[in-house]
Amino acid sequence: MDLECRIASRNRDTSPLTQSGPPNRLGVSQSSLKKTMARRPRIAVVGSANIDLTTFTDQFPKPGETIFGQKFDLGFGGKGANQAVAARLCGAEVFMVARVGSDLFGPATIENFKKLGIDATHVKQVEGLSSGVAPIFVEANGQNRILVVKGANDALKAADVDAAAETLKAADCIVLQFEIPLETVYYTIAFARKHGIRCILNPAPGQPVDMRALADLDYFVPNESEAETITGLAVRNVEDAKKCAEHLVAGGIRRVIITLGANGSLLAGRGVSEHVPPFAVKSVDSTGAGDAFIGSFAVFLAEGVPEQEAVRRANLYAGLSTTGVGTQKSFYDRARFDAEWAGRARN
């Protein structure tokens, strides 16, 4: 029953960004991956699972004021869960490590993962805690404001990562976000580094971090506001993004991708950076676009797609997600995406 029914060896990269990108931590080149990727990519997501409560309105109320909204939508969300769903819809075998509450939303979230074909063996309920929720307010132009109540997401600990160790060791990539405790994020990055697994970190929502814990991270993927929060450097345009990315790379991160919304994204590595332009879409709701980017990018890389092309594809996948309402419900499956890509890739 769906939710609506229930409640009513580390090689260092010195290659240009225009090449296939860095080998994985086991030293396997992208060209070799293309030849050997007979099985589906295996993506593990260690992160959050929330319920999205989305209200659409033409204006926001003043303090003490009550106004009518236009419409309301309820669905499954959380940055970790969204990224897992995007990766699954793009064709990967996906494993989720998360915590949900002992409320109505907890079992529904686990059931949603299973229904989508995501392995939820390591998604557990926590007694006495609510599930994470995210009230989302969307303006008429598609821009959104989000307030996250973390709930059981804050109960995901390093010991839970260890409990999922065998599953994580089998992954091509581990994906992380900041809606779980930072200590768990840092521990998982160290776990990935130790076991030679590619790791992608989406530092959302933005907050101060220990950059030493991110040293030698494979991919750091903030948006403009998150990059500014973490570095203290304003990101208002592509040139600002380049300076911010250079600062992050100088701190020891291997690759930085700053997503720029309607301006595409900025891909940077040691000594080089490249602006990857967007694809034109008619945006309705931008909620979850960053998660669509992360989840799809992880899959494209694991399939052996060259790095810059993987970013271009992720730009399109993220853009297409804004043409529908909600997060997971707006994500394209692989067949729909491939059809769009075939028509737009030459542009």
mmCIF file of N, CA, C and O in Angstrom, residues 69-146:
data_model
loop_
_atom_site.group_PDB
_atom_site.id
_atom_site.type_symbol
_atom_site.label_atom_id
_atom_site.label_comp_id
_atom_site.label_asym_id
_atom_site.label_seq_id
_atom_site.Cartn_x
_atom_site.Cartn_y
_atom_site.Cartn_z
ATOM 1 N N GLY A 69 -3.003 28.366 0.058
ATOM 2 C CA GLY A 69 -2.076 27.890 -0.951
ATOM 3 C C GLY A 69 -2.833 27.401 -2.175
ATOM 4 O O GLY A 69 -4.066 27.323 -2.171
ATOM 5 N N GLN A 70 -2.090 27.050 -3.204
ATOM 6 C CA GLN A 70 -2.706 26.596 -4.446
ATOM 7 C C GLN A 70 -3.017 25.104 -4.425
ATOM 8 O O GLN A 70 -4.089 24.666 -4.792
ATOM 9 N N LYS A 71 -2.036 24.302 -3.986
ATOM 10 C CA LYS A 71 -2.247 22.862 -3.910
ATOM 11 C C LYS A 71 -1.193 22.239 -3.011
ATOM 12 O O LYS A 71 -0.210 22.882 -2.637
ATOM 13 N N PHE A 72 -1.398 20.958 -2.671
ATOM 14 C CA PHE A 72 -0.517 20.249 -1.746
ATOM 15 C C PHE A 72 -0.181 18.881 -2.317
ATOM 16 O O PHE A 72 -1.020 18.233 -2.944
ATOM 17 N N ASP A 73 1.051 18.441 -2.099
ATOM 18 C CA ASP A 73 1.481 17.126 -2.576
ATOM 19 C C ASP A 73 2.299 16.447 -1.480
ATOM 20 O O ASP A 73 3.103 17.098 -0.803
ATOM 21 N N LEU A 74 2.061 15.171 -1.281
ATOM 22 C CA LEU A 74 2.795 14.398 -0.283
ATOM 23 C C LEU A 74 3.498 13.231 -0.967
ATOM 24 O O LEU A 74 2.908 12.541 -1.800
ATOM 25 N N GLY A 75 4.753 13.020 -0.621
ATOM 26 C CA GLY A 75 5.477 11.918 -1.258
ATOM 27 C C GLY A 75 6.731 11.542 -0.490
ATOM 28 O O GLY A 75 7.101 12.172 0.503
ATOM 29 N N PHE A 76 7.389 10.510 -0.957
ATOM 30 C CA PHE A 76 8.627 10.041 -0.342
ATOM 31 C C PHE A 76 9.788 10.916 -0.790
ATOM 32 O O PHE A 76 9.868 11.312 -1.952
ATOM 33 N N GLY A 77 10.680 11.218 0.156
ATOM 34 C CA GLY A 77 11.816 12.069 -0.171
ATOM 35 C C GLY A 77 12.982 11.819 0.756
ATOM 36 O O GLY A 77 13.179 10.721 1.263
ATOM 37 N N GLY A 78 13.736 12.872 1.010
ATOM 38 C CA GLY A 78 15.018 12.761 1.698
ATOM 39 C C GLY A 78 16.105 12.670 0.656
ATOM 40 O O GLY A 78 15.976 11.927 -0.324
ATOM 41 N N LYS A 79 17.175 13.425 0.840
ATOM 42 C CA LYS A 79 18.202 13.473 -0.195
ATOM 43 C C LYS A 79 18.793 12.097 -0.491
ATOM 44 O O LYS A 79 19.008 11.732 -1.641
ATOM 45 N N GLY A 80 19.051 11.318 0.562
ATOM 46 C CA GLY A 80 19.595 9.986 0.336
ATOM 47 C C GLY A 80 18.642 9.104 -0.441
ATOM 48 O O GLY A 80 19.025 8.463 -1.424
ATOM 49 N N ALA A 81 17.393 9.073 -0.009
ATOM 50 C CA ALA A 81 16.402 8.249 -0.695
ATOM 51 C C ALA A 81 16.200 8.713 -2.129
ATOM 52 O O ALA A 81 16.088 7.897 -3.055
ATOM 53 N N ASN A 82 16.134 10.028 -2.336
ATOM 54 C CA ASN A 82 15.960 10.545 -3.697
ATOM 55 C C ASN A 82 17.103 10.119 -4.611
ATOM 56 O O ASN A 82 16.898 9.719 -5.760
ATOM 57 N N GLN A 83 18.319 10.210 -4.099
ATOM 58 C CA GLN A 83 19.476 9.830 -4.907
ATOM 59 C C GLN A 83 19.472 8.335 -5.206
ATOM 60 O O GLN A 83 19.842 7.906 -6.302
ATOM 61 N N ALA A 84 19.021 7.548 -4.229
ATOM 62 C CA ALA A 84 18.909 6.105 -4.451
ATOM 63 C C ALA A 84 17.880 5.802 -5.537
ATOM 64 O O ALA A 84 18.106 4.953 -6.415
ATOM 65 N N VAL A 85 16.742 6.490 -5.492
ATOM 66 C CA VAL A 85 15.693 6.266 -6.486
ATOM 67 C C VAL A 85 16.171 6.683 -7.871
ATOM 68 O O VAL A 85 15.936 5.975 -8.867
ATOM 69 N N ALA A 86 16.852 7.828 -7.963
ATOM 70 C CA ALA A 86 17.368 8.269 -9.256
ATOM 71 C C ALA A 86 18.335 7.235 -9.835
ATOM 72 O O ALA A 86 18.278 6.897 -11.018
ATOM 73 N N ALA A 87 19.222 6.719 -8.981
ATOM 74 C CA ALA A 87 20.177 5.711 -9.444
ATOM 75 C C ALA A 87 19.466 4.440 -9.891
ATOM 76 O O ALA A 87 19.826 3.830 -10.910
ATOM 77 N N ARG A 88 18.442 4.045 -9.142
ATOM 78 C CA ARG A 88 17.695 2.839 -9.515
ATOM 79 C C ARG A 88 16.975 3.024 -10.848
ATOM 80 O O ARG A 88 16.994 2.145 -11.713
ATOM 81 N N LEU A 89 16.327 4.174 -11.022
ATOM 82 C CA LEU A 89 15.607 4.434 -12.262
ATOM 83 C C LEU A 89 16.557 4.530 -13.459
ATOM 84 O O LEU A 89 16.161 4.258 -14.597
ATOM 85 N N CYS A 90 17.806 4.894 -13.186
ATOM 86 C CA CYS A 90 18.807 4.946 -14.259
ATOM 87 C C CYS A 90 19.412 3.575 -14.560
ATOM 88 O O CYS A 90 20.281 3.462 -15.434
ATOM 89 N N GLY A 91 18.973 2.556 -13.833
ATOM 90 C CA GLY A 91 19.369 1.196 -14.180
ATOM 91 C C GLY A 91 20.326 0.507 -13.240
ATOM 92 O O GLY A 91 20.733 -0.630 -13.500
ATOM 93 N N ALA A 92 20.699 1.154 -12.140
ATOM 94 C CA ALA A 92 21.663 0.551 -11.228
ATOM 95 C C ALA A 92 20.995 -0.409 -10.247
ATOM 96 O O ALA A 92 19.791 -0.351 -9.998
ATOM 97 N N GLU A 93 21.809 -1.287 -9.689
ATOM 98 C CA GLU A 93 21.423 -2.077 -8.525
ATOM 99 C C GLU A 93 21.755 -1.220 -7.312
ATOM 100 O O GLU A 93 22.909 -0.797 -7.144
ATOM 101 N N VAL A 94 20.774 -0.919 -6.481
ATOM 102 C CA VAL A 94 20.941 0.091 -5.434
ATOM 103 C C VAL A 94 20.680 -0.503 -4.056
ATOM 104 O O VAL A 94 19.732 -1.266 -3.858
ATOM 105 N N PHE A 95 21.533 -0.104 -3.114
ATOM 106 C CA PHE A 95 21.443 -0.547 -1.722
ATOM 107 C C PHE A 95 21.341 0.690 -0.837
ATOM 108 O O PHE A 95 22.141 1.607 -0.973
ATOM 109 N N MET A 96 20.377 0.702 0.057
ATOM 110 C CA MET A 96 20.152 1.854 0.931
ATOM 111 C C MET A 96 20.520 1.514 2.365
ATOM 112 O O MET A 96 20.153 0.450 2.875
ATOM 113 N N VAL A 97 21.263 2.411 3.008
ATOM 114 C CA VAL A 97 21.567 2.307 4.434
ATOM 115 C C VAL A 97 20.967 3.544 5.096
ATOM 116 O O VAL A 97 21.413 4.667 4.833
ATOM 117 N N ALA A 98 19.942 3.364 5.931
ATOM 118 C CA ALA A 98 19.212 4.504 6.476
ATOM 119 C C ALA A 98 18.466 4.106 7.742
ATOM 120 O O ALA A 98 18.372 2.923 8.082
ATOM 121 N N ARG A 99 17.909 5.120 8.409
ATOM 122 C CA ARG A 99 17.074 4.900 9.585
ATOM 123 C C ARG A 99 15.774 5.688 9.426
ATOM 124 O O ARG A 99 15.790 6.834 8.974
ATOM 125 N N VAL A 100 14.658 5.042 9.799
ATOM 126 C CA VAL A 100 13.337 5.676 9.737
ATOM 127 C C VAL A 100 12.678 5.553 11.101
ATOM 128 O O VAL A 100 13.130 4.798 11.968
ATOM 129 N N GLY A 101 11.569 6.283 11.308
ATOM 130 C CA GLY A 101 10.939 6.336 12.614
ATOM 131 C C GLY A 101 9.983 5.196 12.887
ATOM 132 O O GLY A 101 9.644 4.391 12.012
ATOM 133 N N SER A 102 9.508 5.168 14.134
ATOM 134 C CA SER A 102 8.544 4.148 14.549
ATOM 135 C C SER A 102 7.121 4.666 14.379
ATOM 136 O O SER A 102 6.225 4.317 15.149
ATOM 137 N N ASP A 103 6.910 5.514 13.387
ATOM 138 C CA ASP A 103 5.610 6.099 13.114
ATOM 139 C C ASP A 103 5.011 5.495 11.844
ATOM 140 O O ASP A 103 5.551 4.527 11.286
ATOM 141 N N LEU A 104 3.935 6.074 11.380
ATOM 142 C CA LEU A 104 3.261 5.604 10.170
ATOM 143 C C LEU A 104 4.169 5.648 8.946
ATOM 144 O O LEU A 104 4.093 4.788 8.061
ATOM 145 N N PHE A 105 5.060 6.645 8.907
ATOM 146 C CA PHE A 105 5.897 6.842 7.727
ATOM 147 C C PHE A 105 7.010 5.805 7.582
ATOM 148 O O PHE A 105 7.487 5.539 6.487
ATOM 149 N N GLY A 106 7.465 5.241 8.727
ATOM 150 C CA GLY A 106 8.605 4.331 8.682
ATOM 151 C C GLY A 106 8.382 3.103 7.807
ATOM 152 O O GLY A 106 9.118 2.879 6.841
ATOM 153 N N PRO A 107 7.376 2.266 8.117
ATOM 154 C CA PRO A 107 7.129 1.085 7.284
ATOM 155 C C PRO A 107 6.785 1.439 5.839
ATOM 156 O O PRO A 107 7.151 0.712 4.913
ATOM 157 N N ALA A 108 6.097 2.571 5.643
ATOM 158 C CA ALA A 108 5.743 2.979 4.283
ATOM 159 C C ALA A 108 6.988 3.305 3.473
ATOM 160 O O ALA A 108 7.069 2.995 2.281
ATOM 161 N N THR A 109 7.976 3.935 4.116
ATOM 162 C CA THR A 109 9.233 4.274 3.433
ATOM 163 C C THR A 109 9.977 3.009 3.028
ATOM 164 O O THR A 109 10.478 2.885 1.898
ATOM 165 N N ILE A 110 10.059 2.042 3.949
ATOM 166 C CA ILE A 110 10.737 0.778 3.638
ATOM 167 C C ILE A 110 10.024 0.061 2.500
ATOM 168 O O ILE A 110 10.658 -0.467 1.571
ATOM 169 N N GLU A 111 8.703 0.048 2.546
ATOM 170 C CA GLU A 111 7.926 -0.606 1.494
ATOM 171 C C GLU A 111 8.128 0.086 0.148
ATOM 172 O O GLU A 111 8.183 -0.574 -0.903
ATOM 173 N N ASN A 112 8.269 1.406 0.165
ATOM 174 C CA ASN A 112 8.506 2.141 -1.084
ATOM 175 C C ASN A 112 9.834 1.747 -1.707
ATOM 176 O O ASN A 112 9.935 1.561 -2.926
ATOM 177 N N PHE A 113 10.874 1.627 -0.876
ATOM 178 C CA PHE A 113 12.160 1.159 -1.392
ATOM 179 C C PHE A 113 12.011 -0.208 -2.059
ATOM 180 O O PHE A 113 12.495 -0.424 -3.185
ATOM 181 N N LYS A 114 11.364 -1.118 -1.379
ATOM 182 C CA LYS A 114 11.204 -2.476 -1.913
ATOM 183 C C LYS A 114 10.416 -2.465 -3.220
ATOM 184 O O LYS A 114 10.747 -3.179 -4.174
ATOM 185 N N LYS A 115 9.372 -1.656 -3.266
ATOM 186 C CA LYS A 115 8.533 -1.574 -4.465
ATOM 187 C C LYS A 115 9.331 -1.087 -5.670
ATOM 188 O O LYS A 115 9.094 -1.509 -6.802
ATOM 189 N N LEU A 116 10.305 -0.214 -5.403
ATOM 190 C CA LEU A 116 11.125 0.338 -6.474
ATOM 191 C C LEU A 116 12.320 -0.553 -6.822
ATOM 192 O O LEU A 116 13.090 -0.226 -7.722
ATOM 193 N N GLY A 117 12.484 -1.652 -6.097
ATOM 194 C CA GLY A 117 13.589 -2.551 -6.380
ATOM 195 C C GLY A 117 14.892 -2.169 -5.711
ATOM 196 O O GLY A 117 15.964 -2.608 -6.113
ATOM 197 N N ILE A 118 14.818 -1.339 -4.668
ATOM 198 C CA ILE A 118 16.001 -0.919 -3.908
ATOM 199 C C ILE A 118 16.148 -1.832 -2.693
ATOM 200 O O ILE A 118 15.185 -2.065 -1.960
ATOM 201 N N ASP A 119 17.359 -2.356 -2.489
ATOM 202 C CA ASP A 119 17.610 -3.238 -1.361
ATOM 203 C C ASP A 119 17.527 -2.440 -0.062
ATOM 204 O O ASP A 119 18.326 -1.519 0.163
ATOM 205 N N ALA A 120 16.554 -2.783 0.788
ATOM 206 C CA ALA A 120 16.324 -2.054 2.034
ATOM 207 C C ALA A 120 16.701 -2.885 3.258
ATOM 208 O O ALA A 120 16.231 -2.619 4.370
ATOM 209 N N THR A 121 17.567 -3.866 3.074
ATOM 210 C CA THR A 121 17.990 -4.718 4.188
ATOM 211 C C THR A 121 18.531 -3.895 5.352
ATOM 212 O O THR A 121 18.306 -4.226 6.524
ATOM 213 N N HIS A 122 19.242 -2.807 5.027
ATOM 214 C CA HIS A 122 19.881 -1.990 6.061
ATOM 215 C C HIS A 122 19.132 -0.681 6.309
ATOM 216 O O HIS A 122 19.723 0.309 6.755
ATOM 217 N N VAL A 123 17.834 -0.689 6.047
ATOM 218 C CA VAL A 123 16.954 0.415 6.447
ATOM 219 C C VAL A 123 16.143 -0.083 7.643
ATOM 220 O O VAL A 123 15.332 -0.996 7.514
ATOM 221 N N LYS A 124 16.370 0.494 8.800
ATOM 222 C CA LYS A 124 15.767 0.008 10.041
ATOM 223 C C LYS A 124 14.944 1.102 10.711
ATOM 224 O O LYS A 124 15.245 2.290 10.606
ATOM 225 N N GLN A 125 13.891 0.676 11.425
ATOM 226 C CA GLN A 125 13.110 1.593 12.238
ATOM 227 C C GLN A 125 13.785 1.813 13.589
ATOM 228 O O GLN A 125 14.402 0.899 14.152
ATOM 229 N N VAL A 126 13.654 3.043 14.125
ATOM 230 C CA VAL A 126 14.208 3.390 15.428
ATOM 231 C C VAL A 126 13.057 3.709 16.369
ATOM 232 O O VAL A 126 12.267 4.631 16.121
ATOM 233 N N GLU A 127 12.939 2.939 17.446
ATOM 234 C CA GLU A 127 11.843 3.133 18.400
ATOM 235 C C GLU A 127 11.931 4.504 19.063
ATOM 236 O O GLU A 127 13.015 4.955 19.450
ATOM 237 N N GLY A 128 10.787 5.145 19.179
ATOM 238 C CA GLY A 128 10.713 6.398 19.916
ATOM 239 C C GLY A 128 11.072 7.630 19.122
ATOM 240 O O GLY A 128 11.025 8.747 19.664
ATOM 241 N N LEU A 129 11.427 7.477 17.863
ATOM 242 C CA LEU A 129 11.771 8.628 17.034
ATOM 243 C C LEU A 129 10.814 8.733 15.857
ATOM 244 O O LEU A 129 10.332 7.724 15.338
ATOM 245 N N SER A 130 10.566 9.953 15.426
ATOM 246 C CA SER A 130 9.762 10.162 14.225
ATOM 247 C C SER A 130 10.623 9.950 12.993
ATOM 248 O O SER A 130 11.856 10.037 13.047
ATOM 249 N N SER A 131 9.991 9.676 11.884
ATOM 250 C CA SER A 131 10.704 9.680 10.609
ATOM 251 C C SER A 131 11.052 11.121 10.248
ATOM 252 O O SER A 131 10.441 12.077 10.748
ATOM 253 N N GLY A 132 12.048 11.290 9.392
ATOM 254 C CA GLY A 132 12.378 12.619 8.920
ATOM 255 C C GLY A 132 11.258 13.160 8.039
ATOM 256 O O GLY A 132 10.635 12.413 7.282
ATOM 257 N N VAL A 133 11.000 14.444 8.148
ATOM 258 C CA VAL A 133 10.005 15.087 7.288
ATOM 259 C C VAL A 133 10.600 16.365 6.716
ATOM 260 O O VAL A 133 11.497 16.978 7.305
ATOM 261 N N ALA A 134 10.068 16.774 5.551
ATOM 262 C CA ALA A 134 10.559 17.986 4.892
ATOM 263 C C ALA A 134 9.379 18.789 4.352
ATOM 264 O O ALA A 134 8.901 18.516 3.247
ATOM 265 N N PRO A 135 8.889 19.759 5.109
ATOM 266 C CA PRO A 135 7.915 20.695 4.545
ATOM 267 C C PRO A 135 8.584 21.547 3.460
ATOM 268 O O PRO A 135 9.632 22.153 3.705
ATOM 269 N N ILE A 136 8.000 21.559 2.282
ATOM 270 C CA ILE A 136 8.576 22.249 1.123
ATOM 271 C C ILE A 136 7.559 23.269 0.609
ATOM 272 O O ILE A 136 6.382 22.941 0.431
ATOM 273 N N PHE A 137 8.029 24.473 0.354
ATOM 274 C CA PHE A 137 7.161 25.529 -0.152
ATOM 275 C C PHE A 137 7.675 25.970 -1.519
ATOM 276 O O PHE A 137 8.825 26.389 -1.643
ATOM 277 N N VAL A 138 6.828 25.848 -2.529
ATOM 278 C CA VAL A 138 7.234 26.102 -3.908
ATOM 279 C C VAL A 138 6.523 27.342 -4.436
ATOM 280 O O VAL A 138 5.292 27.436 -4.391
ATOM 281 N N GLU A 139 7.311 28.296 -4.942
ATOM 282 C CA GLU A 139 6.762 29.511 -5.519
ATOM 283 C C GLU A 139 6.296 29.262 -6.953
ATOM 284 O O GLU A 139 6.606 28.228 -7.557
ATOM 285 N N ALA A 140 5.596 30.244 -7.506
ATOM 286 C CA ALA A 140 5.035 30.106 -8.848
ATOM 287 C C ALA A 140 6.104 29.911 -9.912
ATOM 288 O O ALA A 140 5.862 29.267 -10.935
ATOM 289 N N ASN A 141 7.324 30.436 -9.675
ATOM 290 C CA ASN A 141 8.404 30.299 -10.661
ATOM 291 C C ASN A 141 9.191 29.000 -10.526
ATOM 292 O O ASN A 141 10.170 28.779 -11.232
ATOM 293 N N GLY A 142 8.762 28.118 -9.602
ATOM 294 C CA GLY A 142 9.406 26.823 -9.431
ATOM 295 C C GLY A 142 10.482 26.791 -8.368
ATOM 296 O O GLY A 142 10.955 25.719 -7.990
ATOM 297 N N GLN A 143 10.880 27.941 -7.862
ATOM 298 C CA GLN A 143 11.872 27.974 -6.794
ATOM 299 C C GLN A 143 11.251 27.459 -5.498
ATOM 300 O O GLN A 143 10.041 27.593 -5.273
ATOM 301 N N ASN A 144 12.108 26.871 -4.645
ATOM 302 C CA ASN A 144 11.559 26.268 -3.431
ATOM 303 C C ASN A 144 12.313 26.673 -2.177
ATOM 304 O O ASN A 144 13.471 27.102 -2.246
ATOM 305 N N ARG A 145 11.626 26.536 -1.042
ATOM 306 C CA ARG A 145 12.226 26.707 0.281
ATOM 307 C C ARG A 145 11.885 25.449 1.072
ATOM 308 O O ARG A 145 10.741 25.007 1.062
ATOM 309 N N ILE A 146 12.883 24.901 1.758
ATOM 310 C CA ILE A 146 12.708 23.604 2.413
ATOM 311 C C ILE A 146 13.159 23.688 3.865
ATOM 312 O O ILE A 146 14.232 24.212 4.169
#
